[in-house]
Short mmCIF file of C-alpha atoms in Angstrom, two decimals:
data_model
loop_
_atom_site.label_atom_id
_atom_site.label_comp_id
_atom_site.label_asym_id
_atom_site.label_seq_id
_atom_site.Cartn_x
_atom_site.Cartn_y
_atom_site.Cartn_z
CA MET A 1 10.46 37.81 13.05
CA LYS A 2 13.17 35.84 12.18
CA GLU A 3 14.03 35.67 8.49
CA HIS A 4 13.51 32.29 8.03
CA LYS A 5 12.22 30.66 10.37
CA THR A 6 10.63 27.19 10.68
CA VAL A 7 8.20 25.46 13.18
CA VAL A 8 7.66 21.80 13.07
CA CYS A 9 4.55 20.76 14.12
CA TYR A 10 3.32 17.60 14.95
CA PHE A 11 0.67 14.99 16.61
CA THR A 12 1.82 10.99 17.51
CA GLY A 13 0.34 8.38 18.98
CA THR A 14 2.94 6.40 19.27
CA GLY A 15 6.21 8.55 18.71
CA ASN A 16 6.78 7.06 15.05
CA SER A 17 5.93 11.44 13.89
CA LEU A 18 7.44 12.69 17.01
CA SER A 19 10.31 11.06 15.30
CA ILE A 20 10.75 12.11 11.95
CA ALA A 21 9.31 16.25 13.64
CA ARG A 22 12.68 15.66 15.91
CA ARG A 23 14.88 15.23 12.65
CA ILE A 24 13.44 17.25 10.37
CA ALA A 25 13.58 19.75 12.85
CA HIS A 26 17.16 19.16 13.71
CA GLU A 27 18.19 19.50 10.53
CA PHE A 28 16.95 24.04 10.37
CA ASP A 29 18.64 25.65 12.55
CA GLY A 30 16.54 27.83 15.28
CA ALA A 31 13.42 26.13 14.67
CA GLU A 32 10.37 24.92 16.75
CA ILE A 33 8.51 22.02 17.17
CA LEU A 34 4.64 22.12 18.58
CA ASN A 35 2.91 19.47 19.84
CA ILE A 36 -0.89 20.21 18.13
CA ALA A 37 -2.61 18.02 20.01
CA LEU A 38 -1.78 21.38 23.17
CA MET A 39 -2.51 23.42 20.45
CA PRO A 40 -6.40 24.93 22.23
CA ASN A 41 -9.45 22.90 19.65
CA ALA A 42 -6.00 22.32 17.46
CA ALA A 43 -6.27 26.00 16.41
CA PRO A 44 -3.00 26.62 14.71
CA LEU A 45 -3.11 30.65 15.15
CA ALA A 46 -4.87 30.34 19.17
CA GLY A 47 -3.58 31.81 21.92
CA ALA A 48 0.06 33.45 21.57
CA ALA A 49 0.11 32.67 17.42
CA PRO A 50 2.97 30.45 16.87
CA LEU A 51 2.96 29.78 13.22
CA ALA A 52 2.97 33.76 13.25
CA GLY A 53 6.02 35.24 10.97
CA ALA A 54 6.92 31.38 9.79
CA ALA A 55 8.65 30.95 6.72
CA ARG A 56 8.26 27.61 6.53
CA ILE A 57 6.05 25.11 8.17
CA ILE A 58 6.26 21.75 8.42
CA VAL A 59 3.62 19.49 9.10
CA VAL A 60 4.10 15.34 10.62
CA PHE A 61 1.00 13.29 11.78
CA PRO A 62 -0.18 9.32 10.95
CA VAL A 63 -2.46 8.68 8.67
CA TYR A 64 -5.18 6.94 10.23
CA ILE A 65 -7.68 5.30 8.38
CA TRP A 66 -6.65 6.19 4.46
CA GLY A 67 -7.19 9.46 5.70
CA LEU A 68 -6.55 12.58 8.54
CA PRO A 69 -7.23 12.49 12.08
CA ARG A 70 -10.41 14.18 13.17
CA ILE A 71 -7.14 16.45 15.17
CA ILE A 72 -5.17 17.15 12.14
CA ARG A 73 -8.57 17.78 9.71
CA GLU A 74 -9.03 20.69 12.59
CA PHE A 75 -6.15 21.85 12.05
CA PHE A 76 -5.99 22.66 8.38
CA GLU A 77 -9.65 24.28 8.49
CA ASN A 78 -7.88 26.19 11.99
CA LEU A 79 -4.75 27.50 9.97
CA GLU A 80 -4.20 30.54 9.23
CA THR A 81 -0.58 31.54 7.28
CA ASP A 82 1.54 34.27 6.60
CA GLU A 83 0.93 35.24 2.17
CA ASN A 84 4.87 34.07 1.20
CA ALA A 85 5.12 30.89 4.09
CA GLU A 86 5.48 27.69 2.46
CA LEU A 87 3.42 25.32 3.65
CA TRP A 88 4.60 21.20 3.88
CA VAL A 89 3.66 18.21 5.00
CA ALA A 90 4.91 14.64 6.00
CA VAL A 91 2.68 11.43 6.58
CA THR A 92 3.39 8.08 8.14
CA ASN A 93 1.73 5.26 7.19
CA GLY A 94 1.95 1.36 8.01
CA GLY A 95 0.38 -0.14 5.16
CA LEU A 96 -1.54 2.23 2.03
CA ALA A 97 -2.39 5.57 2.98
CA GLY A 98 -5.41 6.53 0.22
CA ASP A 99 -4.58 9.80 -0.90
CA PRO A 100 -4.45 12.32 2.86
CA ILE A 101 -2.59 14.58 0.70
CA ALA A 102 -5.36 15.67 -1.63
CA MET A 103 -7.97 16.16 1.46
CA ILE A 104 -5.13 18.49 2.49
CA ARG A 105 -5.13 20.32 -0.88
CA LYS A 106 -8.84 20.89 -1.16
CA ILE A 107 -9.51 22.41 2.69
CA GLY A 108 -6.34 24.19 0.92
CA GLU A 109 -8.72 25.33 -1.49
CA LYS A 110 -11.04 27.33 0.92
CA LYS A 111 -8.86 28.05 3.11
CA ARG A 112 -6.55 29.74 -0.07
CA PHE A 113 -3.13 27.54 1.43
CA THR A 114 -1.20 26.44 -0.59
CA LEU A 115 0.70 22.82 -0.22
CA ALA A 116 4.28 23.02 -1.34
CA SER A 117 4.76 19.53 -1.21
CA GLY A 118 3.74 16.94 0.89
CA PHE A 119 5.70 13.12 1.41
CA LEU A 120 4.21 9.94 2.49
CA VAL A 121 6.53 8.16 5.82
CA TRP A 122 6.41 4.50 5.69
CA THR A 123 6.66 3.46 9.23
CA PRO A 124 6.12 0.12 11.87
CA GLU A 125 2.15 -0.51 11.66
CA ASN A 126 0.57 0.47 14.84
CA PHE A 127 -3.43 0.17 15.22
CA VAL A 128 -3.44 -2.75 17.70
CA VAL A 129 -7.31 -2.65 17.12
CA ARG A 130 -7.67 -4.44 14.12
CA TYR A 131 -3.98 -5.81 13.92
CA PRO A 132 -1.01 -7.51 15.66
CA MET A 133 1.87 -5.85 15.79
CA TRP A 134 4.96 -6.52 14.06
CA PRO A 135 7.94 -8.54 14.84
CA ALA A 136 10.75 -6.51 16.23
CA TRP A 137 12.87 -7.50 12.59
CA MET A 138 10.02 -5.53 9.84
CA ASN A 139 10.08 -3.00 12.78
CA ARG A 140 13.70 -2.04 12.34
CA ILE A 141 13.24 -1.86 8.72
CA ALA A 142 10.10 -0.28 8.81
CA LEU A 143 12.35 2.44 11.21
CA ALA A 144 15.41 2.59 9.20
CA SER A 145 13.78 3.35 6.06
CA SER A 146 11.93 6.00 7.46
CA ARG A 147 15.11 7.87 7.95
CA ARG A 148 16.17 7.68 4.81
CA LYS A 149 12.87 8.31 3.75
CA THR A 150 13.33 12.00 5.67
CA ASP A 151 16.66 13.03 5.47
CA ARG A 152 15.60 13.38 1.21
CA ILE A 153 12.10 15.21 2.06
CA ILE A 154 14.38 17.21 4.43
CA ALA A 155 16.48 18.08 1.23
CA ARG A 156 14.01 18.37 -0.43
CA ILE A 157 12.63 21.09 1.42
CA ARG A 158 15.86 22.91 2.01
CA ALA A 159 16.17 23.06 -1.54
CA GLY A 160 12.98 24.41 -2.69
CA THR A 161 11.92 21.74 -4.37
CA LYS A 162 8.14 21.84 -4.73
CA GLY A 163 5.29 19.86 -6.36
CA THR A 164 5.08 16.66 -5.12
CA PHE A 165 1.81 14.75 -4.02
CA GLU A 166 2.65 11.29 -2.52
CA HIS A 167 0.03 8.74 -2.68
CA SER A 168 -0.75 5.35 -2.33
CA PHE A 169 -1.15 3.57 -5.87
CA PHE A 170 -3.19 5.33 -8.03
CA LEU A 171 -6.09 2.28 -8.68
CA VAL A 172 -7.00 2.15 -5.40
CA ASN A 173 -7.55 5.61 -4.64
CA GLY A 174 -10.31 5.96 -4.99
CA LEU A 175 -11.77 3.81 -3.38
CA LEU A 176 -10.16 3.97 -0.83
CA SER A 177 -10.88 7.33 -0.58
CA HIS A 178 -14.80 6.18 -0.49
CA LEU A 179 -13.64 4.32 2.76
CA HIS A 180 -12.69 6.25 4.91
CA PHE A 181 -15.40 8.97 5.23
CA THR A 182 -17.60 6.10 4.35
CA LEU A 183 -16.09 4.32 7.57
CA MET A 184 -14.78 7.89 9.82
CA ARG A 185 -18.93 8.28 8.89
CA LYS A 186 -20.17 5.19 11.10
CA ILE A 187 -17.63 5.52 13.61
CA TYR A 188 -17.79 9.33 14.05
CA VAL A 189 -22.01 10.44 13.14
CA GLU A 190 -23.49 6.63 13.24
CA HIS A 191 -21.47 5.97 16.14
CA ALA A 192 -21.14 2.04 15.14
CA MET A 193 -17.80 2.35 17.20
CA PRO A 194 -18.32 3.83 19.74
CA VAL A 195 -14.77 4.75 22.08
CA LYS A 196 -16.59 5.12 25.32
CA GLU A 197 -17.56 0.52 24.93
CA LEU A 198 -13.81 0.30 22.82
CA PHE A 199 -11.68 0.69 26.13
CA TRP A 200 -11.50 -1.31 29.32
CA VAL A 201 -8.75 -2.16 31.53
CA THR A 202 -7.95 -5.51 33.63
CA ASP A 203 -7.12 -6.04 36.80
CA ALA A 204 -2.89 -5.25 36.40
CA CYS A 205 -3.93 -1.29 36.28
CA VAL A 206 -2.15 0.77 39.07
CA SER A 207 -3.97 3.92 38.78
CA CYS A 208 -0.17 5.31 37.19
CA GLY A 209 -1.81 8.52 35.32
CA ALA A 210 -0.50 7.61 32.27
CA CYS A 211 -3.27 7.24 29.94
CA ALA A 212 -4.61 10.26 31.23
CA ARG A 213 -1.56 12.39 30.53
CA ILE A 214 -1.00 11.61 27.42
CA CYS A 215 -4.51 11.76 26.04
CA PRO A 216 -4.19 13.92 22.90
CA LYS A 217 -8.03 14.91 23.32
CA LYS A 218 -7.75 15.17 27.29
CA ASN A 219 -10.55 12.26 26.70
CA ILE A 220 -9.61 10.15 29.75
CA THR A 221 -10.84 10.55 33.73
CA PHE A 222 -9.84 8.15 36.36
CA VAL A 223 -12.74 7.16 38.69
CA ASP A 224 -12.68 4.95 41.71
CA GLY A 225 -8.65 4.82 40.31
CA LYS A 226 -9.63 3.66 36.86
CA PRO A 227 -9.46 4.72 34.35
CA VAL A 228 -13.09 6.30 32.16
CA TRP A 229 -13.11 7.32 28.28
CA ALA A 230 -15.31 10.22 27.27
CA SER A 231 -16.92 10.46 23.38
CA ASP A 232 -13.79 13.06 22.66
CA CYS A 233 -11.42 10.56 21.37
CA GLU A 234 -9.06 10.21 18.05
CA ILE A 235 -8.48 5.78 18.26
CA CYS A 236 -5.08 6.90 18.34
CA VAL A 237 -4.69 3.94 21.46
CA ALA A 238 -1.77 6.40 22.40
CA CYS A 239 -3.28 4.96 26.00
CA VAL A 240 -3.22 1.21 25.04
CA GLN A 241 0.50 1.41 23.77
CA TRP A 242 2.19 3.49 26.60
CA CYS A 243 0.35 1.67 29.70
CA PRO A 244 3.35 0.58 31.23
CA GLN A 245 1.30 -2.42 32.81
CA LYS A 246 -0.32 -3.78 29.45
CA ALA A 247 -3.17 -3.53 31.51
CA ILE A 248 -5.71 -0.55 28.64
CA GLN A 249 -7.37 -2.92 25.96
CA ALA A 250 -9.67 -2.03 23.19
CA GLY A 251 -12.16 -4.76 21.75
CA LYS A 252 -11.50 -8.42 21.85
CA LYS A 253 -8.49 -8.42 20.86
CA THR A 254 -5.73 -6.38 22.08
CA GLU A 255 -4.97 -8.68 25.09
CA GLY A 256 -2.24 -10.56 24.91
CA ARG A 257 -1.27 -8.46 21.98
CA THR A 258 2.55 -6.74 21.16
CA ARG A 259 2.39 -3.16 22.33
CA TYR A 260 4.41 -0.39 20.29
CA HIS A 261 5.71 2.97 20.40
CA HIS A 262 8.72 4.12 18.52
CA PRO A 263 11.91 3.33 20.10
CA GLU A 264 13.83 6.56 20.23
CA ILE A 265 9.97 8.51 22.32
CA SER A 266 10.07 8.08 25.58
CA LEU A 267 6.53 8.60 28.01
CA SER A 268 7.33 11.81 29.14
CA ASP A 269 7.39 12.82 25.91
CA MET A 270 4.21 11.65 24.75
CA LEU A 271 2.94 13.85 28.24
CA VAL A 272 0.34 16.21 27.13
CA ARG A 273 -0.65 17.40 30.81
#
């Protein structure tokens, strides 16, 4: 076992979190970087147990609906670490984040792990289903801010400065947390947003298969040369953002909207199969 083994785990739909994970991993000698979407059933210790022996675990992921993506909740619910391992979290967000770090700490109380610190990192808004993408100049400002914040996080981790748990403005946390659980229930339990019907494809589709190869849940198959979505969806909209032909749409508003993905991340970086 390496005495100071560092493992950086990430989940991403547009590459924002991957870019930050890479920046962090680069600063720690011998650090491993792992895509959570490639872990069987999001179980951190499944198979080869990649986190076993890690002295430092850093998890980077985006906030979804002011809370945790399902795949991230499953990751922490399955998390087993060495007794003295340090656990750090960086959460990317384009607007208000709510208090996803408190949600992780609550899981930790049941799983008996402790979070060293949790940080919020401002990145470009990218939920194209609901919002138009920002203009390029706003993206550049947000990405420059995210790099500066990531450098500060790296410094905190190196120094072992623990006890920071960032969140959105205090007065809105309760409201956002309530909305998170209400909307997640409607989407995933009451099926207010049936994902099988959310996505559709225009005639611009050339059957390249990129969408199926980047889907973190392997939720897309091809029928008669066109993508078909099943129900096991994170609504990360990676398929919409990364389609080379901009042929994949979600709902009624994405057609004609600009697409976004991190400028330093390529389609090949995103492949999960």
